PDB file of C-alpha atoms in Angstrom:
ATOM      1  CA  GLN S   1     -38.165 -52.431   6.987  1.00  0.00           C
ATOM      2  CA  VAL S   2     -38.253 -55.864   7.034  1.00  0.00           C
ATOM      3  CA  GLN S   3     -35.952 -58.853   5.862  1.00  0.00           C
ATOM      4  CA  LEU S   4     -37.214 -61.308   3.613  1.00  0.00           C
ATOM      5  CA  VAL S   5     -35.542 -64.865   2.510  1.00  0.00           C
ATOM      6  CA  GLU S   6     -37.576 -66.999   0.108  1.00  0.00           C
ATOM      7  CA  SER S   7     -36.916 -70.934  -0.166  1.00  0.00           C
ATOM      8  CA  GLY S   8     -38.979 -73.908  -1.730  1.00  0.00           C
ATOM      9  CA  GLY S   9     -38.456 -73.127  -5.382  1.00  0.00           C
ATOM     10  CA  GLU S  10     -37.364 -76.067  -7.595  1.00  0.00           C
ATOM     11  CA  LEU S  11     -38.082 -78.131 -10.586  1.00  0.00           C
ATOM     12  CA  VAL S  12     -41.134 -79.479 -10.889  1.00  0.00           C
ATOM     13  CA  GLN S  13     -42.540 -81.490 -13.807  1.00  0.00           C
ATOM     14  CA  ALA S  14     -46.384 -79.629 -15.208  1.00  0.00           C
ATOM     15  CA  GLY S  15     -49.026 -80.991 -12.707  1.00  0.00           C
ATOM     16  CA  GLY S  16     -46.599 -80.936 -10.115  1.00  0.00           C
ATOM     17  CA  SER S  17     -47.341 -79.166  -6.750  1.00  0.00           C
ATOM     18  CA  LEU S  18     -44.572 -76.948  -4.471  1.00  0.00           C
ATOM     19  CA  ARG S  19     -44.802 -74.810  -1.468  1.00  0.00           C
ATOM     20  CA  LEU S  20     -42.714 -71.631  -1.155  1.00  0.00           C
ATOM     21  CA  SER S  21     -41.600 -70.153   1.654  1.00  0.00           C
ATOM     22  CA  CYS S  22     -40.722 -66.467   3.032  1.00  0.00           C
ATOM     23  CA  ALA S  23     -39.580 -66.108   6.193  1.00  0.00           C
ATOM     24  CA  ALA S  24     -39.306 -62.527   7.954  1.00  0.00           C
ATOM     25  CA  SER S  25     -37.107 -60.691  10.453  1.00  0.00           C
ATOM     26  CA  GLY S  26     -36.511 -57.376  12.130  1.00  0.00           C
ATOM     27  CA  ARG S  27     -40.255 -55.415  12.367  1.00  0.00           C
ATOM     28  CA  VAL S  28     -42.880 -57.050  13.874  1.00  0.00           C
ATOM     29  CA  PHE S  29     -44.232 -58.978  11.171  1.00  0.00           C
ATOM     30  CA  SER S  30     -47.606 -59.316  12.055  1.00  0.00           C
ATOM     31  CA  ARG S  31     -48.084 -56.136  11.178  1.00  0.00           C
ATOM     32  CA  TYR S  32     -47.131 -56.111   7.429  1.00  0.00           C
ATOM     33  CA  ILE S  33     -49.174 -57.308   4.493  1.00  0.00           C
ATOM     34  CA  MET S  34     -47.700 -59.879   2.596  1.00  0.00           C
ATOM     35  CA  GLY S  35     -47.388 -60.415  -1.414  1.00  0.00           C
ATOM     36  CA  TRP S  36     -46.038 -62.856  -3.906  1.00  0.00           C
ATOM     37  CA  PHE S  37     -44.572 -61.646  -7.214  1.00  0.00           C
ATOM     38  CA  ARG S  38     -42.701 -63.833 -10.163  1.00  0.00           C
ATOM     39  CA  GLN S  39     -41.113 -62.562 -13.182  1.00  0.00           C
ATOM     40  CA  ALA S  40     -40.279 -64.465 -15.874  1.00  0.00           C
ATOM     41  CA  PRO S  41     -37.976 -64.624 -18.551  1.00  0.00           C
ATOM     42  CA  GLY S  42     -38.295 -61.408 -20.281  1.00  0.00           C
ATOM     43  CA  LYS S  43     -41.214 -60.132 -18.631  1.00  0.00           C
ATOM     44  CA  GLU S  44     -41.839 -57.596 -15.706  1.00  0.00           C
ATOM     45  CA  ARG S  45     -42.213 -58.550 -12.604  1.00  0.00           C
ATOM     46  CA  ALA S  46     -45.987 -59.415 -11.813  1.00  0.00           C
ATOM     47  CA  PHE S  47     -48.234 -60.061  -8.705  1.00  0.00           C
ATOM     48  CA  VAL S  48     -49.419 -63.183  -7.633  1.00  0.00           C
ATOM     49  CA  ALA S  49     -50.961 -62.717  -3.954  1.00  0.00           C
ATOM     50  CA  ALA S  50     -51.479 -61.222  -1.416  1.00  0.00           C
ATOM     51  CA  ILE S  51     -52.901 -61.566   2.236  1.00  0.00           C
ATOM     52  CA  ASN S  52     -53.580 -59.400   5.195  1.00  0.00           C
ATOM     53  CA  TRP S  53     -52.080 -59.022   8.375  1.00  0.00           C
ATOM     54  CA  SER S  54     -54.514 -61.584  10.375  1.00  0.00           C
ATOM     55  CA  GLY S  55     -54.610 -63.976   7.034  1.00  0.00           C
ATOM     56  CA  GLY S  56     -58.214 -63.777   7.054  1.00  0.00           C
ATOM     57  CA  SER S  57     -58.249 -61.735   3.543  1.00  0.00           C
ATOM     58  CA  THR S  58     -56.152 -62.806   0.291  1.00  0.00           C
ATOM     59  CA  GLU S  59     -55.880 -61.649  -3.072  1.00  0.00           C
ATOM     60  CA  TYR S  60     -55.098 -63.448  -6.139  1.00  0.00           C
ATOM     61  CA  SER S  61     -54.314 -62.531  -9.743  1.00  0.00           C
ATOM     62  CA  ASP S  62     -55.986 -64.403 -11.884  1.00  0.00           C
ATOM     63  CA  SER S  63     -53.383 -67.035 -13.410  1.00  0.00           C
ATOM     64  CA  ALA S  64     -52.874 -68.199  -9.297  1.00  0.00           C
ATOM     65  CA  LYS S  65     -56.881 -68.280  -8.498  1.00  0.00           C
ATOM     66  CA  GLY S  66     -57.522 -71.869  -8.081  1.00  0.00           C
ATOM     67  CA  ARG S  67     -54.564 -73.102  -8.022  1.00  0.00           C
ATOM     68  CA  PHE S  68     -52.479 -71.423  -5.613  1.00  0.00           C
ATOM     69  CA  THR S  69     -53.101 -70.261  -1.834  1.00  0.00           C
ATOM     70  CA  ILE S  70     -51.250 -68.114   0.080  1.00  0.00           C
ATOM     71  CA  SER S  71     -51.020 -67.944   3.853  1.00  0.00           C
ATOM     72  CA  ARG S  72     -49.122 -66.832   6.706  1.00  0.00           C
ATOM     73  CA  ASP S  73     -48.536 -67.926  10.024  1.00  0.00           C
ATOM     74  CA  ASN S  74     -47.056 -65.048  12.470  1.00  0.00           C
ATOM     75  CA  ALA S  75     -45.862 -67.055  15.215  1.00  0.00           C
ATOM     76  CA  LYS S  76     -43.215 -68.212  12.713  1.00  0.00           C
ATOM     77  CA  ASN S  77     -42.881 -65.167  10.573  1.00  0.00           C
ATOM     78  CA  THR S  78     -43.446 -66.774   7.725  1.00  0.00           C
ATOM     79  CA  VAL S  79     -45.242 -66.549   4.222  1.00  0.00           C
ATOM     80  CA  TYR S  80     -46.602 -69.477   2.392  1.00  0.00           C
ATOM     81  CA  LEU S  81     -47.702 -69.951  -1.187  1.00  0.00           C
ATOM     82  CA  GLN S  82     -48.740 -73.390  -2.296  1.00  0.00           C
ATOM     83  CA  MET S  83     -49.213 -74.045  -6.031  1.00  0.00           C
ATOM     84  CA  ASN S  84     -50.818 -76.885  -7.156  1.00  0.00           C
ATOM     85  CA  SER S  85     -51.452 -77.916 -10.774  1.00  0.00           C
ATOM     86  CA  LEU S  86     -48.222 -76.008 -12.290  1.00  0.00           C
ATOM     87  CA  GLU S  87     -47.831 -75.081 -15.804  1.00  0.00           C
ATOM     88  CA  PRO S  88     -44.726 -74.096 -17.529  1.00  0.00           C
ATOM     89  CA  GLU S  89     -46.233 -71.027 -17.936  1.00  0.00           C
ATOM     90  CA  ASP S  90     -45.298 -70.272 -14.044  1.00  0.00           C
ATOM     91  CA  THR S  91     -41.548 -70.788 -14.607  1.00  0.00           C
ATOM     92  CA  ALA S  92     -40.314 -67.520 -12.830  1.00  0.00           C
ATOM     93  CA  VAL S  93     -38.427 -65.868 -10.222  1.00  0.00           C
ATOM     94  CA  TYR S  94     -40.699 -65.634  -6.933  1.00  0.00           C
ATOM     95  CA  TYR S  95     -40.548 -63.022  -4.696  1.00  0.00           C
ATOM     96  CA  CYS S  96     -41.739 -62.113  -1.497  1.00  0.00           C
ATOM     97  CA  ALA S  97     -42.541 -58.563  -0.715  1.00  0.00           C
ATOM     98  CA  ALA S  98     -43.921 -56.869   2.408  1.00  0.00           C
ATOM     99  CA  ARG S  99     -45.918 -53.616   2.703  1.00  0.00           C
ATOM    100  CA  SER S 100     -47.445 -51.326   5.576  1.00  0.00           C
ATOM    101  CA  THR S 101     -51.057 -50.860   6.147  1.00  0.00           C
ATOM    102  CA  LEU S 102     -50.253 -47.305   5.328  1.00  0.00           C
ATOM    103  CA  THR S 103     -49.234 -47.556   1.696  1.00  0.00           C
ATOM    104  CA  THR S 104     -50.073 -49.131  -1.448  1.00  0.00           C
ATOM    105  CA  THR S 105     -45.369 -49.704  -2.415  1.00  0.00           C
ATOM    106  CA  TYR S 106     -44.107 -52.776  -1.174  1.00  0.00           C
ATOM    107  CA  ASN S 107     -41.028 -51.914   0.209  1.00  0.00           C
ATOM    108  CA  SER S 108     -39.105 -54.821   1.400  1.00  0.00           C
ATOM    109  CA  TRP S 109     -38.154 -57.531  -0.875  1.00  0.00           C
ATOM    110  CA  GLY S 110     -36.620 -61.051  -0.691  1.00  0.00           C
ATOM    111  CA  GLN S 111     -34.320 -62.097  -3.401  1.00  0.00           C
ATOM    112  CA  GLY S 112     -35.915 -64.704  -4.884  1.00  0.00           C
ATOM    113  CA  THR S 113     -36.232 -68.225  -5.745  1.00  0.00           C
ATOM    114  CA  GLN S 114     -36.588 -70.036  -8.964  1.00  0.00           C
ATOM    115  CA  VAL S 115     -39.413 -71.818  -9.997  1.00  0.00           C
ATOM    116  CA  THR S 116     -39.135 -74.162 -13.043  1.00  0.00           C
ATOM    117  CA  VAL S 117     -42.120 -76.313 -14.634  1.00  0.00           C
ATOM    118  CA  SER S 118     -40.969 -78.637 -17.130  1.00  0.00           C
ATOM    119  CA  SER S 119     -43.281 -79.817 -19.945  1.00  0.00           C
TER     120      SER S 119
END
């Protein structure tokens, strides 16, 4: 497994932007598909975005499309989530996760970073 540590979450006003980072250590980072998930109070954890090993393929939830961008820097063992046009509904704990290309299950998770969007 790979160890993940998120950062960058904070309080921001609606319409603002944030960039979350997820630093990885342990196994070879470039071999993993990386994802971002979020969990709002009282709700289940939900998929936000994912990126393949090279960064050439990405996937987004409907709520993230057009506003969020996932990227990765394999030389820095880091994956990013650029979030623009933030809305109060984006308030949640954001988690970084990793999975092997051999499975559909994310089996490495970070501790999460809190994003709060005020109206």
